[in-house]
Amino acid sequence: MDNAITVSLISPNVVRTHVGRERRSSFAVVKEGESGGEGPIVAVAENTVSARFSDTEERVSYEASGERIVIRGELGPFDKVYGLGEKALPLNRKRHRVIMWNTDAYGYATGTDPLYVSIPFFIVLRNGRAVGHFVDSPAYMSIDLGQTDFGEFTVVVDDESVDHYIIYGPSIKDVLRSYFELTGRPFLPPKWALGNQQSRYSYYPETNLLAIVDRYRRDGLPLSAVYLDIHYMDGYKIFTWDRKRFPDPKSLIDKLHEAGIRVVTIIDPGVKTSPTYPVFRSGIDGNYFCLRRNGDLFTSRVWPGLCAFPDFARDDVRNWWSSLVADFVKDGIDGVWLDMNEPAGFDYKDHTVSDDDLMHVVDGRQVPHARIHNAYALLEAEATYEGMLKARPGKRPFILSRAGYAGIHRYAAIWTGDNTSSWEHLRLQIPILLGLSLSGVPFVGADVGGFAKNTKQGRFYLDPELLIRWYEVAIFTPLLRNHTSIDSPDQEPWAWGSAYEGIIRGLLKLREELMPYIYSLAWGSHELGEPIIRPLVYEFQDDDNVHEIDDEFMLGPYVLLTPALERGSTVRRAYLPKCKWLDVRMGSEVEGGAVTTIDVPLGNPPVLVREGGVVPMMRESLIALIYPGNGEFTIYEDDGESMGEPSKLTIRQELKGSVSRIEVGKRGPDSFNTWVTLSIYTKNKPKRFLIDGSPAQYSARGSFIEATVKPGSAVELELGD
Ligand code: MIG
């Protein structure tokens, strides 16, 4: 029956309603869970489902009409709505209507919709409680969040069946954790992927690439990886090399590895339809490409000319693709960059394939492209991930993808595509990245310096001030990669001379110092399902003042960034959530709960640490910056690229009256054995300082005192007044 509604309890906090025809297998959900016993009270009346959780009730109605399903729920006047993946909109999506349709959005602007990634998962915050809604369909979908009717959200899915999950919090953290239980854990990145990376469309021939690497080294700029864009290929044919530009890829990669630099190559999905090209021939022989309704090969023009498109929805096709990837990366390629995977096609409006005639095969049945469009990149990423694993067993794959759907976090990082070199985009990237983070994609970043439309005469152009401001944001985001378009002037850190380069060097070094913190956050995203960068509402849900803030953000639980986002600014205003904050640059405390004016001198971005904060950093040795209060942080350490268990060290602190106790986790089978220098903020000289109960020495450094302790130690100090 077309209108059947089936309600299942997935876990005590998750209710699933299936609407429409028979269930299809989901590309996003990996584990549905089984829940007996406790849970919400669910009532079904006609086409309405009510789920009563401990302190809130969700009522949702469904209409199915064969080709289209409509889901309606309530929105209260003060509700906030977060999530929905990559959207060039404010963090709070209330009063917007958005489309789920992965699109090649070259040079997009504020408000452009849709972009490359579609994640039909949103979180409603009402009276302090968060409830998530995940509408699991990769088909075309529109989501109206109180735009047409202020009191209602309406989801229209162009599909014959859909699963709708209601995910109760009450915290946003809880909603995200349940979402990850359904859709799987975020992939664990190799450590180098959190380092500084350099790209361009395109570095070739190999002497040019080596010159870039050499310049980085000579100028003392940290660099972890370089990217090869489409010109490394022979006529843009994927899984090939242009042997004139890159005569011996293996020895080039070996040479880069010796210098400690990783190599990431771009791969597009389209396969050139050339009878002499082995990849095309094997795709034809295996019948691995998408066909038209009438059985003809489906083709569209992309970079190489006319291309065929692998049908990634099929297991055998993903297998074939993963073997191609495995074979290609086995000579040492460290990461794969998946572009054009919306999929893009030059013969279509918006450069994006959308063709009623294009068919896929899902579960042995023909399915029109529009029904699974948004999952194309996810399935490609899954196959690519498998391929990297095949070639490098036990080593973490790294994939950077442009498009994606719910579940993409299991396999790939996302960058925000073809942004522009503009102040508008510097500002816009923050809500986009935060929106992705709240939609379950922790590993995100934007092209530093901007990608598109950067011409000296045009409306958009990059200058050193904007580039530096951009680095001031990007060094605190998971993916840190400078990349630009084929027609842009150079924008490497040295492009405007040594004074500016020196400032950028300082910022890149700050990033390196923060690596123990950032790397541990990446582990935390994998193990605990917490985003790496977070909007303030994630950490301070009860502080109404932060619900709409998207020009500030948190890196992990303790570091607050209030970057300069306007040309010529020397100060900015920022709201600091209700607690005490330590301005690390100034070594001074700031009381939160109010809007404050903060200095933003070029090259010295404000870094505010939350009361109770523990922030591990690497200087000559491991340091933990401690701002007395209540808090803890687990530091993860390992070789940075194998799949094994990490070592962990938890630093916990507690403040009672004026007595602060800091415990450096015990050494255990899985903890590491490094001594840690505690760098503790103390306004005045402490009255007492004990290590393991005995008076001990410390050294003073400005408003910090420092002592180096071994794992298993406890420090106690009485703060001076
Ligand atoms: O149509 O591979 O977003 O990062 O440099 C352009 C060339 C294709 C788009 C990507 C961009 C990349 C470019 N690609």
CSV table of N, CA, C and O in Angstrom, one decimal, residues 92-181:
chain,number,residue,atom,x,y,z
A,92,ASN,N,21.4,29.4,12.1
A,92,ASN,CA,20.0,29.1,12.4
A,92,ASN,C,19.3,29.2,11.1
A,92,ASN,O,19.1,30.2,10.4
A,93,ARG,N,18.8,28.0,10.6
A,93,ARG,CA,18.2,27.9,9.3
A,93,ARG,C,16.7,28.2,9.3
A,93,ARG,O,16.0,28.1,8.3
A,94,LYS,N,16.2,28.6,10.5
A,94,LYS,CA,14.7,29.0,10.6
A,94,LYS,C,14.4,30.1,9.6
A,94,LYS,O,15.2,31.0,9.4
A,95,ARG,N,13.2,29.9,9.0
A,95,ARG,CA,12.7,30.9,8.1
A,95,ARG,C,13.4,30.8,6.7
A,95,ARG,O,13.4,31.7,5.9
A,96,HIS,N,14.1,29.7,6.5
A,96,HIS,CA,14.7,29.4,5.1
A,96,HIS,C,14.0,28.2,4.5
A,96,HIS,O,13.5,27.3,5.2
A,97,ARG,N,14.1,28.1,3.2
A,97,ARG,CA,13.6,26.9,2.5
A,97,ARG,C,14.8,26.5,1.7
A,97,ARG,O,15.5,27.3,1.0
A,98,VAL,N,15.2,25.2,1.9
A,98,VAL,CA,16.4,24.7,1.2
A,98,VAL,C,16.1,23.5,0.3
A,98,VAL,O,15.1,22.8,0.6
A,99,ILE,N,17.0,23.3,-0.6
A,99,ILE,CA,16.8,22.1,-1.5
A,99,ILE,C,18.0,21.2,-1.3
A,99,ILE,O,19.1,21.6,-1.1
A,100,MET,N,17.6,19.9,-1.3
A,100,MET,CA,18.7,18.8,-1.3
A,100,MET,C,18.9,18.3,-2.7
A,100,MET,O,18.1,17.6,-3.2
A,101,TRP,N,20.0,18.8,-3.3
A,101,TRP,CA,20.3,18.3,-4.6
A,101,TRP,C,21.7,18.7,-4.9
A,101,TRP,O,22.0,19.9,-5.2
A,102,ASN,N,22.7,17.8,-4.8
A,102,ASN,CA,24.1,18.1,-4.9
A,102,ASN,C,24.3,18.8,-6.2
A,102,ASN,O,24.0,18.3,-7.3
A,103,THR,N,25.0,19.9,-6.2
A,103,THR,CA,25.1,20.8,-7.3
A,103,THR,C,26.5,21.4,-7.4
A,103,THR,O,27.1,21.8,-6.4
A,104,ASP,N,27.1,21.4,-8.6
A,104,ASP,CA,28.4,22.1,-8.9
A,104,ASP,C,28.1,23.6,-8.8
A,104,ASP,O,27.7,24.2,-9.8
A,105,ALA,N,28.5,24.2,-7.6
A,105,ALA,CA,28.0,25.6,-7.4
A,105,ALA,C,29.2,26.5,-7.5
A,105,ALA,O,29.5,27.3,-6.6
A,106,TYR,N,29.9,26.5,-8.6
A,106,TYR,CA,31.1,27.3,-8.8
A,106,TYR,C,30.8,28.8,-8.5
A,106,TYR,O,29.8,29.4,-8.9
A,107,GLY,N,31.7,29.4,-7.7
A,107,GLY,CA,31.6,30.8,-7.4
A,107,GLY,C,30.3,31.2,-6.7
A,107,GLY,O,29.8,32.3,-6.8
A,108,TYR,N,29.8,30.3,-5.8
A,108,TYR,CA,28.5,30.6,-5.1
A,108,TYR,C,28.6,31.8,-4.2
A,108,TYR,O,29.7,32.3,-4.0
A,109,ALA,N,27.5,32.3,-3.7
A,109,ALA,CA,27.5,33.4,-2.8
A,109,ALA,C,26.6,33.2,-1.6
A,109,ALA,O,26.0,32.1,-1.6
A,110,THR,N,26.5,34.1,-0.7
A,110,THR,CA,25.7,34.0,0.4
A,110,THR,C,24.2,33.8,-0.1
A,110,THR,O,23.7,34.5,-0.9
A,111,GLY,N,23.6,32.7,0.4
A,111,GLY,CA,22.2,32.4,0.0
A,111,GLY,C,22.1,31.5,-1.2
A,111,GLY,O,21.0,31.0,-1.5
A,112,THR,N,23.2,31.3,-2.0
A,112,THR,CA,23.1,30.3,-3.1
A,112,THR,C,22.7,28.9,-2.5
A,112,THR,O,23.2,28.5,-1.6
A,113,ASP,N,21.7,28.3,-3.2
A,113,ASP,CA,21.3,27.0,-2.7
A,113,ASP,C,20.7,26.2,-3.9
A,113,ASP,O,20.0,26.8,-4.7
A,114,PRO,N,21.0,24.9,-4.0
A,114,PRO,CA,21.8,24.1,-3.1
A,114,PRO,C,23.3,24.2,-3.5
A,114,PRO,O,23.6,24.8,-4.6
A,115,LEU,N,24.2,23.7,-2.6
A,115,LEU,CA,25.6,23.6,-2.9
A,115,LEU,C,25.9,22.1,-3.2
A,115,LEU,O,25.0,21.4,-3.7
A,116,TYR,N,27.1,21.7,-2.9
A,116,TYR,CA,27.6,20.4,-3.3
A,116,TYR,C,27.1,19.2,-2.4
A,116,TYR,O,27.0,18.1,-2.9
A,117,VAL,N,26.9,19.5,-1.2
A,117,VAL,CA,26.6,18.4,-0.2
A,117,VAL,C,25.1,18.5,0.3
A,117,VAL,O,24.7,19.6,0.6
A,118,SER,N,24.5,17.4,0.4
A,118,SER,CA,23.1,17.4,0.9
A,118,SER,C,23.0,16.4,2.0
A,118,SER,O,23.2,15.2,1.9
A,119,ILE,N,22.6,17.0,3.2
A,119,ILE,CA,22.4,16.1,4.4
A,119,ILE,C,21.1,16.5,5.0
A,119,ILE,O,20.9,17.5,5.7
A,120,PRO,N,20.0,15.6,4.7
A,120,PRO,CA,18.7,16.0,5.2
A,120,PRO,C,18.5,15.6,6.7
A,120,PRO,O,17.6,14.8,7.0
A,121,PHE,N,19.3,16.3,7.5
A,121,PHE,CA,19.3,16.0,8.9
A,121,PHE,C,19.3,17.4,9.6
A,121,PHE,O,20.2,18.2,9.3
A,122,PHE,N,18.3,17.7,10.4
A,122,PHE,CA,18.3,19.0,11.1
A,122,PHE,C,17.9,18.8,12.5
A,122,PHE,O,17.3,17.8,12.9
A,123,ILE,N,18.3,19.8,13.3
A,123,ILE,CA,18.1,19.8,14.8
A,123,ILE,C,17.2,21.0,15.2
A,123,ILE,O,17.6,22.1,14.8
A,124,VAL,N,16.1,20.7,15.8
A,124,VAL,CA,15.3,21.8,16.3
A,124,VAL,C,15.6,22.0,17.8
A,124,VAL,O,15.5,21.1,18.6
A,125,LEU,N,15.9,23.3,18.1
A,125,LEU,CA,16.1,23.6,19.6
A,125,LEU,C,14.9,24.4,20.0
A,125,LEU,O,14.6,25.5,19.5
A,126,ARG,N,14.2,23.8,21.0
A,126,ARG,CA,13.0,24.4,21.5
A,126,ARG,C,13.0,24.3,23.0
A,126,ARG,O,13.2,23.3,23.6
A,127,ASN,N,12.8,25.5,23.7
A,127,ASN,CA,12.8,25.5,25.2
A,127,ASN,C,14.0,24.8,25.7
A,127,ASN,O,13.8,24.0,26.7
A,128,GLY,N,15.1,25.0,25.1
A,128,GLY,CA,16.3,24.4,25.7
A,128,GLY,C,16.5,22.9,25.3
A,128,GLY,O,17.5,22.3,25.7
A,129,ARG,N,15.6,22.3,24.6
A,129,ARG,CA,15.7,20.9,24.3
A,129,ARG,C,15.9,20.7,22.8
A,129,ARG,O,15.2,21.3,22.0
A,130,ALA,N,16.8,19.8,22.4
A,130,ALA,CA,17.1,19.6,21.0
A,130,ALA,C,16.4,18.3,20.6
A,130,ALA,O,16.5,17.2,21.2
A,131,VAL,N,15.8,18.3,19.4
A,131,VAL,CA,15.2,17.1,18.8
A,131,VAL,C,15.7,17.1,17.3
A,131,VAL,O,15.6,18.1,16.6
A,132,GLY,N,16.2,16.0,16.9
A,132,GLY,CA,16.7,15.9,15.5
A,132,GLY,C,15.7,15.2,14.6
A,132,GLY,O,14.9,14.4,15.0
A,133,HIS,N,15.8,15.6,13.3
A,133,HIS,CA,14.9,14.9,12.3
A,133,HIS,C,15.8,14.5,11.2
A,133,HIS,O,16.5,15.4,10.6
A,134,PHE,N,15.9,13.3,10.8
A,134,PHE,CA,16.7,12.8,9.7
A,134,PHE,C,15.7,12.1,8.7
A,134,PHE,O,15.0,11.2,9.0
A,135,VAL,N,15.7,12.7,7.5
A,135,VAL,CA,14.8,12.2,6.5
A,135,VAL,C,15.7,11.5,5.5
A,135,VAL,O,16.4,12.1,4.6
A,136,ASP,N,15.7,10.2,5.6
A,136,ASP,CA,16.7,9.4,4.9
A,136,ASP,C,16.2,9.1,3.4
A,136,ASP,O,15.7,8.0,3.2
A,137,SER,N,16.5,10.0,2.5
A,137,SER,CA,16.3,9.7,1.1
A,137,SER,C,17.3,10.5,0.3
A,137,SER,O,17.5,11.7,0.6
A,138,PRO,N,18.0,9.9,-0.6
A,138,PRO,CA,19.0,10.7,-1.4
A,138,PRO,C,18.3,11.3,-2.7
A,138,PRO,O,19.0,11.7,-3.6
A,139,ALA,N,17.0,11.3,-2.7
A,139,ALA,CA,16.3,11.9,-3.8
A,139,ALA,C,16.2,13.4,-3.7
A,139,ALA,O,16.5,14.0,-2.6
A,140,TYR,N,15.7,14.1,-4.7
A,140,TYR,CA,15.4,15.5,-4.6
A,140,TYR,C,14.5,15.8,-3.5
A,140,TYR,O,13.5,15.1,-3.3
A,141,MET,N,14.8,16.8,-2.7
A,141,MET,CA,13.9,17.1,-1.5
A,141,MET,C,13.9,18.6,-1.3
A,141,MET,O,14.9,19.3,-1.5
A,142,SER,N,12.8,19.1,-0.8
A,142,SER,CA,12.8,20.5,-0.4
A,142,SER,C,12.4,20.5,1.1
A,142,SER,O,11.6,19.7,1.5
A,143,ILE,N,13.1,21.4,1.8
A,143,ILE,CA,12.8,21.5,3.2
A,143,ILE,C,12.5,22.9,3.6
A,143,ILE,O,13.4,23.8,3.4
A,144,ASP,N,11.3,23.1,4.0
A,144,ASP,CA,10.8,24.5,4.3
A,144,ASP,C,10.8,24.6,5.9
A,144,ASP,O,10.0,23.9,6.5
A,145,LEU,N,11.6,25.5,6.4
A,145,LEU,CA,11.8,25.6,7.8
A,145,LEU,C,11.1,26.8,8.3
A,145,LEU,O,11.7,27.8,8.7
A,146,GLY,N,9.8,26.8,8.2
A,146,GLY,CA,9.0,28.0,8.7
A,146,GLY,C,9.1,29.2,7.8
A,146,GLY,O,8.9,30.3,8.2
A,147,GLN,N,9.4,29.0,6.5
A,147,GLN,CA,9.4,30.1,5.6
A,147,GLN,C,8.0,30.4,5.1
A,147,GLN,O,7.5,31.5,5.2
A,148,THR,N,7.3,29.3,4.6
A,148,THR,CA,6.0,29.5,4.1
A,148,THR,C,5.0,29.7,5.3
A,148,THR,O,4.2,30.6,5.3
A,149,ASP,N,5.1,28.8,6.3
A,149,ASP,CA,4.3,28.9,7.4
A,149,ASP,C,5.2,28.9,8.7
A,149,ASP,O,5.9,28.0,8.9
A,150,PHE,N,5.1,30.0,9.4
A,150,PHE,CA,6.1,30.3,10.5
A,150,PHE,C,6.0,29.2,11.5
A,150,PHE,O,7.0,28.9,12.2
A,151,GLY,N,4.9,28.5,11.6
A,151,GLY,CA,4.7,27.5,12.7
A,151,GLY,C,4.9,26.1,12.3
A,151,GLY,O,4.5,25.2,13.0
A,152,GLU,N,5.5,25.9,11.1
A,152,GLU,CA,5.6,24.5,10.6
A,152,GLU,C,6.8,24.3,9.8
A,152,GLU,O,7.3,25.2,9.1
A,153,PHE,N,7.4,23.1,9.9
A,153,PHE,CA,8.3,22.7,8.9
A,153,PHE,C,7.7,21.7,7.9
A,153,PHE,O,6.8,20.9,8.3
A,154,THR,N,8.1,21.8,6.6
A,154,THR,CA,7.5,20.9,5.6
A,154,THR,C,8.6,20.3,4.8
A,154,THR,O,9.4,21.1,4.2
A,155,VAL,N,8.7,19.0,4.7
A,155,VAL,CA,9.7,18.3,3.9
A,155,VAL,C,8.9,17.6,2.8
A,155,VAL,O,8.0,16.9,3.0
A,156,VAL,N,9.3,18.0,1.5
A,156,VAL,CA,8.7,17.3,0.4
A,156,VAL,C,9.8,16.5,-0.3
A,156,VAL,O,10.8,17.0,-0.8
A,157,VAL,N,9.6,15.1,-0.3
A,157,VAL,CA,10.6,14.2,-0.9
A,157,VAL,C,10.0,13.7,-2.2
A,157,VAL,O,8.9,13.1,-2.2
A,158,ASP,N,10.8,13.8,-3.2
A,158,ASP,CA,10.4,13.2,-4.5
A,158,ASP,C,10.8,11.8,-4.6
A,158,ASP,O,11.7,11.4,-5.4
A,159,ASP,N,10.1,11.0,-3.8
A,159,ASP,CA,10.5,9.6,-3.7
A,159,ASP,C,9.2,8.8,-3.3
A,159,ASP,O,8.3,9.3,-2.8
A,160,GLU,N,9.3,7.5,-3.6
A,160,GLU,CA,8.1,6.7,-3.3
A,160,GLU,C,8.1,6.1,-1.9
A,160,GLU,O,7.1,5.5,-1.4
A,161,SER,N,9.3,6.2,-1.2
A,161,SER,CA,9.3,5.7,0.1
A,161,SER,C,10.4,6.5,0.9
A,161,SER,O,11.4,7.0,0.3
A,162,VAL,N,10.3,6.6,2.2
A,162,VAL,CA,11.3,7.3,3.0
A,162,VAL,C,11.3,6.9,4.4
A,162,VAL,O,10.2,6.4,4.9
A,163,ASP,N,12.4,7.0,5.1
A,163,ASP,CA,12.5,6.7,6.5
A,163,ASP,C,12.7,8.1,7.2
A,163,ASP,O,13.6,8.8,6.8
A,164,HIS,N,11.9,8.4,8.1
A,164,HIS,CA,12.0,9.6,8.9
A,164,HIS,C,12.4,9.2,10.3
A,164,HIS,O,11.6,8.5,11.0
A,165,TYR,N,13.5,9.7,10.8
A,165,TYR,CA,13.9,9.4,12.2
A,165,TYR,C,13.7,10.7,13.1
A,165,TYR,O,14.1,11.8,12.7
A,166,ILE,N,13.0,10.5,14.2
A,166,ILE,CA,13.0,11.5,15.2
A,166,ILE,C,14.0,11.1,16.3
A,166,ILE,O,14.0,10.0,16.8
A,167,ILE,N,14.9,12.1,16.6
A,167,ILE,CA,16.0,11.8,17.5
A,167,ILE,C,16.0,12.7,18.6
A,167,ILE,O,16.2,13.9,18.5
A,168,TYR,N,15.6,12.2,19.8
A,168,TYR,CA,15.5,13.1,21.0
A,168,TYR,C,16.9,13.3,21.6
A,168,TYR,O,17.7,12.4,21.7
A,169,GLY,N,17.1,14.5,22.1
A,169,GLY,CA,18.4,14.9,22.8
A,169,GLY,C,18.4,14.5,24.3
A,169,GLY,O,18.5,13.3,24.5
A,170,PRO,N,18.2,15.4,25.2
A,170,PRO,CA,17.8,16.8,25.0
A,170,PRO,C,18.9,17.7,24.6
A,170,PRO,O,18.7,18.9,24.3
A,171,SER,N,20.2,17.3,24.7
A,171,SER,CA,21.2,18.2,24.2
A,171,SER,C,21.6,17.9,22.7
A,171,SER,O,21.3,16.8,22.2
A,172,ILE,N,22.1,18.9,22.1
A,172,ILE,CA,22.5,18.8,20.7
A,172,ILE,C,23.6,17.7,20.6
A,172,ILE,O,23.6,16.9,19.7
A,173,LYS,N,24.4,17.6,21.6
A,173,LYS,CA,25.4,16.6,21.7
A,173,LYS,C,24.8,15.2,21.6
A,173,LYS,O,25.3,14.3,20.9
A,174,ASP,N,23.7,15.0,22.4
A,174,ASP,CA,23.0,13.7,22.5
A,174,ASP,C,22.4,13.4,21.1
A,174,ASP,O,22.5,12.2,20.6
A,175,VAL,N,21.8,14.4,20.5
A,175,VAL,CA,21.2,14.1,19.1
A,175,VAL,C,22.3,13.7,18.2
A,175,VAL,O,22.1,12.7,17.4
A,176,LEU,N,23.4,14.4,18.2
A,176,LEU,CA,24.5,14.0,17.2
A,176,LEU,C,25.0,12.6,17.5
A,176,LEU,O,25.3,11.8,16.6
A,177,ARG,N,25.2,12.3,18.8
A,177,ARG,CA,25.7,10.9,19.2
A,177,ARG,C,24.7,9.9,18.6
A,177,ARG,O,25.1,8.9,18.1
A,178,SER,N,23.4,10.1,18.8
A,178,SER,CA,22.5,9.1,18.3
A,178,SER,C,22.5,9.0,16.7
A,178,SER,O,22.4,8.0,16.2
A,179,TYR,N,22.7,10.2,16.1
A,179,TYR,CA,22.8,10.2,14.7
A,179,TYR,C,24.0,9.4,14.2
A,179,TYR,O,23.9,8.6,13.2
A,180,PHE,N,25.1,9.5,14.9
A,180,PHE,CA,26.3,8.7,14.6
A,180,PHE,C,26.1,7.2,14.9
A,180,PHE,O,26.6,6.3,14.2
A,181,GLU,N,25.2,6.8,15.9
A,181,GLU,CA,24.9,5.4,16.1
A,181,GLU,C,24.2,4.9,14.9
A,181,GLU,O,24.4,3.7,14.5
